[in-house]
Structures are given as structure tokens and as C-alpha cells.
CSV table of C-alpha atoms in Angstrom, one decimal:
chain,number,residue,atom,x,y,z
I,1,MET,CA,25.3,-28.3,-48.8
I,2,LEU,CA,27.6,-28.1,-46.0
I,3,LYS,CA,28.5,-24.6,-47.0
I,4,HIS,CA,25.0,-23.5,-47.6
I,5,VAL,CA,24.2,-24.8,-43.7
I,6,MET,CA,27.5,-23.5,-42.1
I,7,ALA,CA,26.0,-19.4,-44.0
I,8,ALA,CA,22.7,-19.7,-42.3
I,9,LEU,CA,24.0,-20.5,-39.2
I,10,ALA,CA,26.0,-17.9,-39.5
I,11,SER,CA,24.3,-15.7,-40.6
I,12,GLY,CA,21.7,-16.6,-38.3
I,13,LEU,CA,24.6,-15.2,-35.3
I,14,ILE,CA,25.2,-12.9,-36.5
I,15,GLY,CA,20.9,-12.0,-36.0
I,16,LEU,CA,21.2,-13.1,-32.3
I,17,GLY,CA,24.3,-10.7,-32.0
I,18,ALA,CA,22.1,-7.6,-33.8
I,19,ALA,CA,19.1,-8.4,-31.4
I,20,ALA,CA,20.9,-8.1,-28.3
I,21,PRO,CA,22.0,-5.0,-28.0
I,22,ALA,CA,18.6,-4.1,-28.2
I,23,ALA,CA,17.1,-6.3,-25.9
I,24,ALA,CA,20.0,-5.1,-23.6
I,25,GLN,CA,18.2,-2.2,-23.2
I,26,GLY,CA,15.2,-3.0,-21.2
I,27,SER,CA,15.5,-3.1,-17.5
I,28,GLY,CA,14.3,-6.2,-17.1
I,29,SER,CA,10.8,-5.6,-15.6
I,30,ALA,CA,8.4,-6.1,-18.3
I,31,THR,CA,6.1,-3.9,-16.4
I,32,LEU,CA,8.9,-0.4,-15.6
I,33,ASP,CA,9.6,-0.6,-19.2
I,34,ALA,CA,6.3,-0.7,-20.2
I,35,VAL,CA,5.6,2.1,-17.1
I,36,ARG,CA,8.8,4.1,-19.2
I,37,ALA,CA,7.4,3.8,-22.0
I,38,ARG,CA,3.7,5.0,-21.3
I,39,GLY,CA,5.1,8.1,-19.2
I,40,VAL,CA,3.3,7.5,-16.3
I,41,LEU,CA,2.1,5.3,-13.4
I,42,ASN,CA,-1.1,2.9,-13.0
I,43,CYS,CA,-1.7,2.2,-9.3
I,44,GLY,CA,-5.4,0.7,-8.0
I,45,VAL,CA,-6.7,3.0,-5.6
I,46,SER,CA,-9.5,2.4,-3.1
I,47,GLY,CA,-10.2,6.9,-3.7
I,48,GLU,CA,-12.9,6.5,-1.2
I,49,SER,CA,-10.9,5.6,2.0
I,50,PRO,CA,-9.3,9.2,3.9
I,51,GLY,CA,-5.8,8.8,5.2
I,52,PHE,CA,-5.3,5.9,2.1
I,53,SER,CA,-6.4,7.0,-0.6
I,54,PHE,CA,-8.8,9.8,-0.5
I,55,PRO,CA,-9.7,13.1,-3.1
I,56,ASP,CA,-8.9,16.5,-1.2
I,57,ASN,CA,-11.2,19.8,-1.7
I,58,ARG,CA,-9.5,20.4,-5.1
I,59,GLY,CA,-9.4,17.2,-6.6
I,60,VAL,CA,-6.0,15.9,-5.3
I,61,MET,CA,-5.4,11.7,-3.2
I,62,ARG,CA,-4.6,12.3,-0.4
I,63,GLY,CA,-3.6,9.3,2.2
I,64,ILE,CA,-0.1,6.7,2.3
I,65,ASP,CA,-1.9,5.1,-0.3
I,66,ALA,CA,-1.8,7.3,-2.7
I,67,ASP,CA,1.9,9.3,-1.7
I,68,GLY,CA,2.6,5.2,-2.0
I,69,CYS,CA,2.1,5.2,-5.9
I,70,ARG,CA,3.8,8.8,-5.8
I,71,ALA,CA,7.0,7.5,-4.4
I,72,LEU,CA,7.1,4.9,-6.6
I,73,ALA,CA,6.1,7.0,-9.4
I,74,ALA,CA,9.1,9.4,-8.5
I,75,ALA,CA,11.1,6.3,-7.7
I,76,THR,CA,11.1,5.0,-11.8
I,77,LEU,CA,10.0,7.9,-13.6
I,78,GLY,CA,11.8,10.8,-11.6
I,79,ASP,CA,8.6,12.9,-11.2
I,80,ALA,CA,6.1,12.0,-8.4
I,81,GLU,CA,3.3,13.7,-9.8
I,82,LYS,CA,3.4,11.1,-13.3
I,83,VAL,CA,0.6,9.0,-11.7
I,84,ARG,CA,-2.6,7.8,-13.1
I,85,TYR,CA,-5.1,6.8,-10.6
I,86,VAL,CA,-7.4,4.2,-10.6
I,87,HIS,CA,-9.8,3.2,-8.3
I,88,LEU,CA,-11.3,0.1,-7.9
I,89,SER,CA,-13.4,-1.2,-5.8
I,90,THR,CA,-13.0,-4.6,-3.3
I,91,VAL,CA,-14.6,-7.0,-5.7
I,92,SER,CA,-12.6,-5.2,-9.0
I,93,ARG,CA,-8.6,-4.3,-7.6
I,94,PHE,CA,-7.4,-8.2,-8.4
I,95,THR,CA,-9.4,-8.7,-11.8
I,96,ALA,CA,-7.4,-5.1,-12.0
I,97,LEU,CA,-4.3,-5.8,-11.6
I,98,GLN,CA,-4.1,-9.8,-13.5
I,99,ALA,CA,-5.8,-8.5,-16.3
I,100,GLY,CA,-3.1,-5.4,-16.3
I,101,GLU,CA,-5.1,-2.7,-16.2
I,102,VAL,CA,-2.9,-1.2,-13.5
I,103,ASP,CA,0.6,-1.4,-12.7
I,104,VAL,CA,0.7,-1.7,-9.0
I,105,LEU,CA,-2.0,-1.6,-6.7
I,106,ILE,CA,-1.7,0.3,-3.6
I,107,ARG,CA,-5.3,-0.4,-1.6
I,108,ASN,CA,-5.4,-0.8,2.3
I,109,THR,CA,-5.3,-4.6,1.0
I,110,GLY,CA,-4.6,-7.0,3.8
I,111,TRP,CA,-2.0,-9.4,3.7
I,112,SER,CA,-3.3,-12.8,4.0
I,113,LEU,CA,-1.8,-16.3,2.2
I,114,THR,CA,-4.6,-17.5,0.0
I,115,ARG,CA,-4.4,-14.2,-2.0
I,116,GLU,CA,-1.0,-14.7,-2.5
I,117,ALA,CA,-0.5,-18.3,-3.2
I,118,ASN,CA,-4.7,-18.4,-4.9
I,119,LEU,CA,-5.3,-15.3,-7.4
I,120,GLY,CA,-1.2,-14.8,-9.2
I,121,LEU,CA,-0.6,-11.5,-7.5
I,122,LEU,CA,2.4,-11.2,-4.8
I,123,PHE,CA,2.2,-8.9,-1.9
I,124,ALA,CA,5.8,-6.1,-1.4
I,125,ALA,CA,6.5,-5.1,1.9
I,126,PRO,CA,3.6,-3.4,4.7
I,127,ASN,CA,3.0,0.0,4.2
I,128,PHE,CA,0.6,-0.3,7.0
I,129,TRP,CA,0.2,-2.6,10.4
I,130,ASP,CA,-3.6,-2.6,10.6
I,131,GLY,CA,-6.8,-4.5,12.5
I,132,THR,CA,-10.4,-5.1,12.1
I,133,SER,CA,-12.3,-3.6,14.5
I,134,ILE,CA,-16.5,-2.8,14.6
I,135,ILE,CA,-17.8,1.0,15.2
I,136,VAL,CA,-21.2,1.4,16.7
I,137,LYS,CA,-23.1,4.5,17.8
I,138,THR,CA,-22.3,5.4,20.9
I,139,ALA,CA,-26.3,5.4,21.7
I,140,SER,CA,-26.1,1.8,21.3
I,141,GLY,CA,-24.8,1.3,24.9
I,142,VAL,CA,-22.4,-1.1,23.4
I,143,THR,CA,-19.0,-0.8,25.0
I,144,SER,CA,-17.6,-4.0,24.2
I,145,VAL,CA,-17.5,-6.2,21.3
I,146,THR,CA,-19.4,-9.3,24.2
I,147,GLY,CA,-22.4,-6.7,23.5
I,148,LEU,CA,-23.0,-7.5,19.9
I,149,GLY,CA,-24.8,-11.2,20.3
I,150,GLY,CA,-27.6,-11.3,18.0
I,151,ALA,CA,-26.4,-7.9,15.8
I,152,SER,CA,-26.7,-6.6,12.6
I,153,ILE,CA,-23.1,-5.8,11.0
I,154,CYS,CA,-22.4,-4.5,7.7
I,155,VAL,CA,-19.4,-5.6,6.2
I,156,ALA,CA,-18.2,-5.3,2.8
I,157,SER,CA,-18.6,-8.0,0.8
I,158,GLY,CA,-15.5,-10.0,-0.4
I,159,THR,CA,-12.9,-8.8,1.6
I,160,SER,CA,-10.4,-10.2,4.4
I,161,THR,CA,-12.4,-8.5,7.2
I,162,GLU,CA,-15.5,-10.3,6.8
I,163,ILE,CA,-13.1,-13.9,6.7
I,164,ASN,CA,-11.9,-11.8,10.7
I,165,LEU,CA,-15.6,-11.1,11.5
I,166,ALA,CA,-17.2,-14.8,10.1
I,167,ASP,CA,-13.5,-16.0,12.9
I,168,TRP,CA,-14.7,-14.7,15.1
I,169,GLY,CA,-17.2,-14.9,15.9
I,170,ARG,CA,-18.0,-18.6,15.1
I,171,ALA,CA,-14.2,-18.1,18.2
I,172,ASN,CA,-16.0,-16.7,20.7
I,173,ARG,CA,-19.6,-18.1,19.9
I,174,ILE,CA,-21.4,-15.2,19.6
I,175,GLU,CA,-24.3,-15.5,16.5
I,176,TYR,CA,-24.3,-11.8,14.3
I,177,THR,CA,-25.9,-11.3,11.3
I,178,PRO,CA,-23.7,-10.1,8.4
I,179,VAL,CA,-25.3,-7.8,6.3
I,180,LEU,CA,-22.3,-7.1,3.4
I,181,ILE,CA,-22.4,-4.9,0.5
I,182,SER,CA,-19.2,-4.1,-1.5
I,183,ASP,CA,-19.4,-0.3,-2.8
I,184,VAL,CA,-18.0,1.1,1.3
I,185,ASN,CA,-19.9,4.1,0.4
I,186,GLN,CA,-23.4,2.7,1.0
I,187,LEU,CA,-21.6,0.3,3.4
I,188,ARG,CA,-20.8,3.2,4.9
I,189,GLU,CA,-25.1,4.8,4.7
I,190,ALA,CA,-26.6,1.6,5.8
I,191,PHE,CA,-24.7,1.8,9.4
I,192,LEU,CA,-25.8,5.4,9.6
I,193,ASN,CA,-28.8,5.1,8.8
I,194,GLY,CA,-29.8,2.0,11.3
I,195,ARG,CA,-29.6,-1.0,8.2
I,196,CYS,CA,-27.0,-2.8,10.6
I,197,ASP,CA,-27.3,-2.4,14.0
I,198,ALA,CA,-22.3,-2.2,13.3
I,199,TYR,CA,-19.3,-2.1,11.3
I,200,ALA,CA,-16.8,-3.6,11.1
I,201,THR,CA,-13.9,-2.6,9.1
I,202,ASP,CA,-9.8,-2.3,9.6
I,203,THR,CA,-8.8,-0.2,12.1
I,204,SER,CA,-7.7,3.1,10.3
I,205,GLN,CA,-10.9,3.3,8.1
I,206,ALA,CA,-13.4,3.3,10.8
I,207,ALA,CA,-11.3,6.0,12.2
I,208,ALA,CA,-11.0,7.6,9.1
I,209,PHE,CA,-14.9,7.4,9.4
I,210,ARG,CA,-15.8,8.9,11.6
I,211,TYR,CA,-12.9,11.8,11.4
I,212,ARG,CA,-15.3,12.7,8.9
I,213,GLN,CA,-18.8,12.8,10.7
I,214,GLY,CA,-17.4,16.3,11.8
I,215,PRO,CA,-18.6,17.6,15.1
I,216,GLN,CA,-20.7,14.6,15.0
I,217,ALA,CA,-17.5,12.1,15.9
I,218,ASN,CA,-18.5,11.8,19.1
I,219,GLU,CA,-21.9,9.5,18.4
I,220,LEU,CA,-19.2,6.8,17.1
I,221,THR,CA,-17.8,4.6,19.2
I,222,ILE,CA,-14.8,2.5,18.1
I,223,LEU,CA,-15.2,-0.8,20.5
I,224,PRO,CA,-11.6,-1.2,22.5
I,225,GLU,CA,-11.1,-5.1,20.7
I,226,GLN,CA,-9.9,-6.2,18.1
I,227,LEU,CA,-10.3,-8.6,16.4
I,228,SER,CA,-7.4,-9.5,14.4
I,229,PHE,CA,-3.8,-7.6,13.0
I,230,GLY,CA,-2.3,-7.9,10.1
I,231,PRO,CA,-0.5,-5.8,7.5
I,232,ILE,CA,-1.5,-4.1,4.9
I,233,ALA,CA,0.7,-4.4,1.5
I,234,PRO,CA,1.0,-3.4,-2.2
I,235,MET,CA,0.2,-5.5,-4.9
I,236,VAL,CA,1.9,-6.9,-7.2
I,237,ARG,CA,1.4,-9.9,-10.5
I,238,LYS,CA,3.7,-12.5,-10.2
I,239,GLY,CA,6.7,-13.4,-12.4
I,240,ASP,CA,8.3,-9.8,-13.0
I,241,ASP,CA,10.9,-10.4,-10.2
I,242,LYS,CA,12.8,-6.9,-10.6
I,243,TRP,CA,9.2,-4.4,-10.4
I,244,PHE,CA,8.6,-6.5,-6.8
I,245,ASP,CA,12.0,-5.2,-6.1
I,246,ILE,CA,11.4,-1.5,-7.1
I,247,VAL,CA,7.7,-1.6,-5.2
I,248,ARG,CA,9.0,-2.9,-2.2
I,249,TRP,CA,12.5,-1.5,-1.4
I,250,VAL,CA,10.6,1.5,-2.9
I,251,GLN,CA,8.8,1.4,1.0
I,252,TYR,CA,12.3,0.1,2.7
I,253,ALA,CA,13.7,2.7,1.4
I,254,ALA,CA,11.6,5.6,3.5
I,255,LEU,CA,11.6,3.2,6.1
I,256,HIS,CA,16.0,3.8,6.1
I,257,ALA,CA,15.7,8.2,6.0
I,258,GLU,CA,13.8,8.5,8.2
I,259,ASN,CA,16.2,6.1,10.7
I,260,LEU,CA,18.6,7.9,9.3
I,261,LYS,CA,17.0,11.1,9.9
I,262,VAL,CA,16.5,11.9,6.4
I,263,THR,CA,13.7,14.3,5.6
I,264,SER,CA,12.1,16.4,2.4
I,265,ALA,CA,13.5,19.0,4.1
I,266,ASN,CA,16.9,18.6,4.8
I,267,VAL,CA,18.2,15.6,1.8
I,268,ASP,CA,20.3,18.6,-0.1
I,269,THR,CA,22.2,18.8,3.0
I,270,PHE,CA,23.9,15.4,3.0
I,271,GLY,CA,25.0,15.4,0.0
I,272,GLY,CA,28.9,15.8,1.2
I,273,ALA,CA,28.0,13.0,3.9
I,274,SER,CA,30.4,10.1,5.1
I,275,ASN,CA,28.2,7.9,6.7
I,276,PRO,CA,28.3,5.3,4.3
I,277,ASP,CA,24.8,3.6,4.9
I,278,ILE,CA,23.1,7.9,3.7
I,279,ARG,CA,25.5,7.1,0.5
I,280,ARG,CA,24.2,4.4,-0.6
I,281,LEU,CA,20.6,5.2,0.3
I,282,LEU,CA,20.8,9.0,-1.6
I,283,GLY,CA,23.2,6.9,-4.5
I,284,THR,CA,26.6,8.8,-3.8
I,285,GLU,CA,28.1,5.0,-3.6
I,286,GLY,CA,26.9,1.6,-4.5
I,287,GLY,CA,24.6,1.6,-7.9
I,288,LEU,CA,21.8,-0.1,-5.9
I,289,GLY,CA,19.6,1.9,-8.3
I,290,GLN,CA,21.8,0.3,-11.2
I,291,ALA,CA,20.7,-3.5,-9.7
I,292,LEU,CA,17.3,-2.5,-9.7
I,293,GLY,CA,17.1,-1.1,-13.3
I,294,LEU,CA,16.9,2.7,-12.1
I,295,ASP,CA,18.7,6.0,-11.8
I,296,ASN,CA,21.2,5.1,-8.5
I,297,ARG,CA,19.6,8.7,-7.6
I,298,TRP,CA,16.0,6.7,-7.2
I,299,ALA,CA,15.9,6.6,-3.2
I,300,TYR,CA,16.8,10.3,-3.3
I,301,PHE,CA,13.8,11.2,-5.4
I,302,VAL,CA,11.4,9.4,-3.2
I,303,ILE,CA,12.5,11.3,0.0
I,304,LYS,CA,13.3,15.0,-2.1
I,305,GLN,CA,9.3,14.7,-3.6
I,306,MET,CA,7.8,12.6,-0.4
I,307,GLY,CA,9.2,12.6,2.5
I,308,ASN,CA,10.3,9.5,4.7
I,309,TYR,CA,7.7,7.4,5.8
I,310,GLY,CA,7.8,9.2,9.6
I,311,GLU,CA,6.5,12.3,7.3
I,312,VAL,CA,4.4,10.0,5.1
I,313,PHE,CA,2.1,9.3,8.4
I,314,GLU,CA,2.4,12.3,9.7
I,315,ARG,CA,0.8,13.8,6.3
I,316,ASN,CA,-2.2,11.2,6.6
I,317,ILE,CA,-2.4,9.2,9.0
I,318,THR,CA,-1.7,11.1,12.6
I,319,PRO,CA,-4.8,13.7,11.3
I,320,LEU,CA,-7.2,10.6,11.6
I,321,GLY,CA,-6.3,10.7,15.7
I,322,LEU,CA,-4.1,6.4,15.8
I,323,ALA,CA,-1.0,7.4,16.7
I,324,ARG,CA,2.0,5.7,15.1
I,325,GLY,CA,2.0,2.5,17.8
I,326,HIS,CA,2.7,-1.3,15.5
I,327,ASN,CA,3.8,1.5,12.8
I,328,ALA,CA,6.3,2.5,14.5
I,329,LEU,CA,9.9,1.8,13.0
I,330,TRP,CA,11.6,-1.6,14.2
I,331,THR,CA,14.6,0.6,16.3
I,332,ALA,CA,11.4,2.2,18.3
I,333,GLY,CA,9.7,-1.1,19.2
I,334,GLY,CA,7.6,-1.0,16.0
I,335,PHE,CA,7.0,-3.9,12.8
I,336,GLN,CA,8.6,-1.4,10.0
I,337,PHE,CA,10.9,-3.2,9.6
I,338,ALA,CA,13.9,-2.7,6.9
I,339,PRO,CA,16.1,-4.8,5.6
I,340,ALA,CA,19.8,-3.2,4.9
I,341,MET,CA,20.5,-1.0,1.9
I,342,ARG,CA,23.3,-3.0,0.4
């Protein structure tokens, strides 16, 4: 009997040993393994926000969020174009990520405690620092948010903007009538058609909306006072720490590249660089990619194909008329900070 038991145990141990190499072939991230097996990154975006994610006249998705998807694809798959953009509304964005319909949500989403504590999701590194602003028709004569008492204000339902607006009204004892609409295009049309007196949204989105009016842009005024201020960031599901690390460090690598003056145009000139920070960034020493389950050249792929953070900002946000401001590097007085890459 003992002989049979020992034989069975030995057989079981052999079976475990045989399975171990197959398990070791995984990256340590179920999401990364799924992305690689699929050969494409499923990235949740708005698709309706100029400067963040919006199709150009050829149908190509453009914006800082869209480029964030591309950067993540470059890091994980080596090719920035291996992205499937999934258009998500403010209502569907979290459930789509929770259900695994997308691998990551990069959709100008404001970071808050309740979202991170209650949704089973995590915010990665901020890709933009923003706030809530109110836009009005210039002809209204309103020049300050203090002049909005009794106004009707359009705002996207289920968003942090809705909460920020309510907090502002309560704190300042300003009564207003919220007009809640979930679809951003319907929301903007409601404002333009006079269904509401004002439109509350992120400052960046207000700038993008006004920019899209072309010659009529001066008919809209963004009121000077911001109602709130905070970061917006990509989101991932809790429980896949390796994937969370990857999404964070793709953003950090783009920031380090800007700080080190490594760009998409000159990155290939640093092959023999002696600067250890540049060498670690580009994967010629340090093995940082291996630590993430990636090719050691992952950050090189990001920079070569998408550029550093400053390039991404200049390409997508500057045309909206927004200055770097809080989105300047931490070395230049801004809030865009990256921990050491070592």
C-alpha cells in the first residue's frame, strides 16, 4: 500500500514539474498574456473628445488618450498600430472594463476615491491634469460663474463633473437647474440649441468643444474660474498588478524621455549613450523590461513610434489653445512627475 501511495505522489510531483515550464512561459499578467495571444490591444476611449480621442478626416483616431493606447501597444506588442478602439460612453465605460471588454480604459476619466474603492478598478499614472469649467454663450453677457444663479446648466450624468458642479453650487449657495444628459453629442447640442444656459465640463473638453466651432468659436466663452482641479488617468482592473505596473510605467517612460530630451526624432542617436538614465530608459542596461514582463526595448518602442510626453501634448492638446500649465514636467514646475527608472 505504501509503495502505491509513494508512486502516486511521485507521479503527481512529476506532473507538477512538467506543468511548471508552461506556467513559467506566462508574463505574470493575465491581461498582457491575453493581449499578446490576441495580437491587438482593446482600448476603451470616448471617440468624441477632440484632443483626447476623436477621428480625423480620414477616420484615424487622434488625441492624447488615443496616443496613450498606441504607446501601450508599442510597449507590449512592439507596434503602436495594433490597437482596437472601443468607443465607450460615460455610463458604459466602467462596466466595459470590469467585464473584460477592454484591456484598459483611457478615456479622460477623473481620479477619485469612490471610483477606485467601489468599482474594482485602479487608476494608473495621470496623463493629464484638468479641472471643471463652465462655458456660456458670449451673447449672454455672463463673465463669471457667480452670475449663474438660477441658470440651467447642461452636464453629463454619472460623471465627476456632475458631482463637482453640485459641490460648487452647495458651497457657494448658488441655485441652478441641472440638465442631465449622458451622450456627449446630445449634451452639446442641447447647449447650442438653448435647452440650457451653460455647459459644465472638463476645461480641456470645453476648449475642444469651442475649438470645433471654427469661425464661431468666439461666440462661446469659457468662464475664468475653475470649479475643481485634479488628474485624469487610465484605468485597469484590480488584481493584475503586473498589468497595472506596465500601464503606469509607459506614461512614466514618456515623461522621463522628455526630461532627458529623448524624442522620436533623435532616439536612435543614443545607442552609444553613456548616461545611465538614458541607457536604462532605452533598454541597453538594467533589464527593466524583463522586470515588467516586456522586451527590454519597450520604452524605445514607445518613444520611437509615439514620442515623449511633450511631443504627444504638442500634437494633441496645444492646438486646442491650452498651455502646458500644470501638465509641465515636475522639473519645470508642473505636476507631471515620474519616479526613478532603475
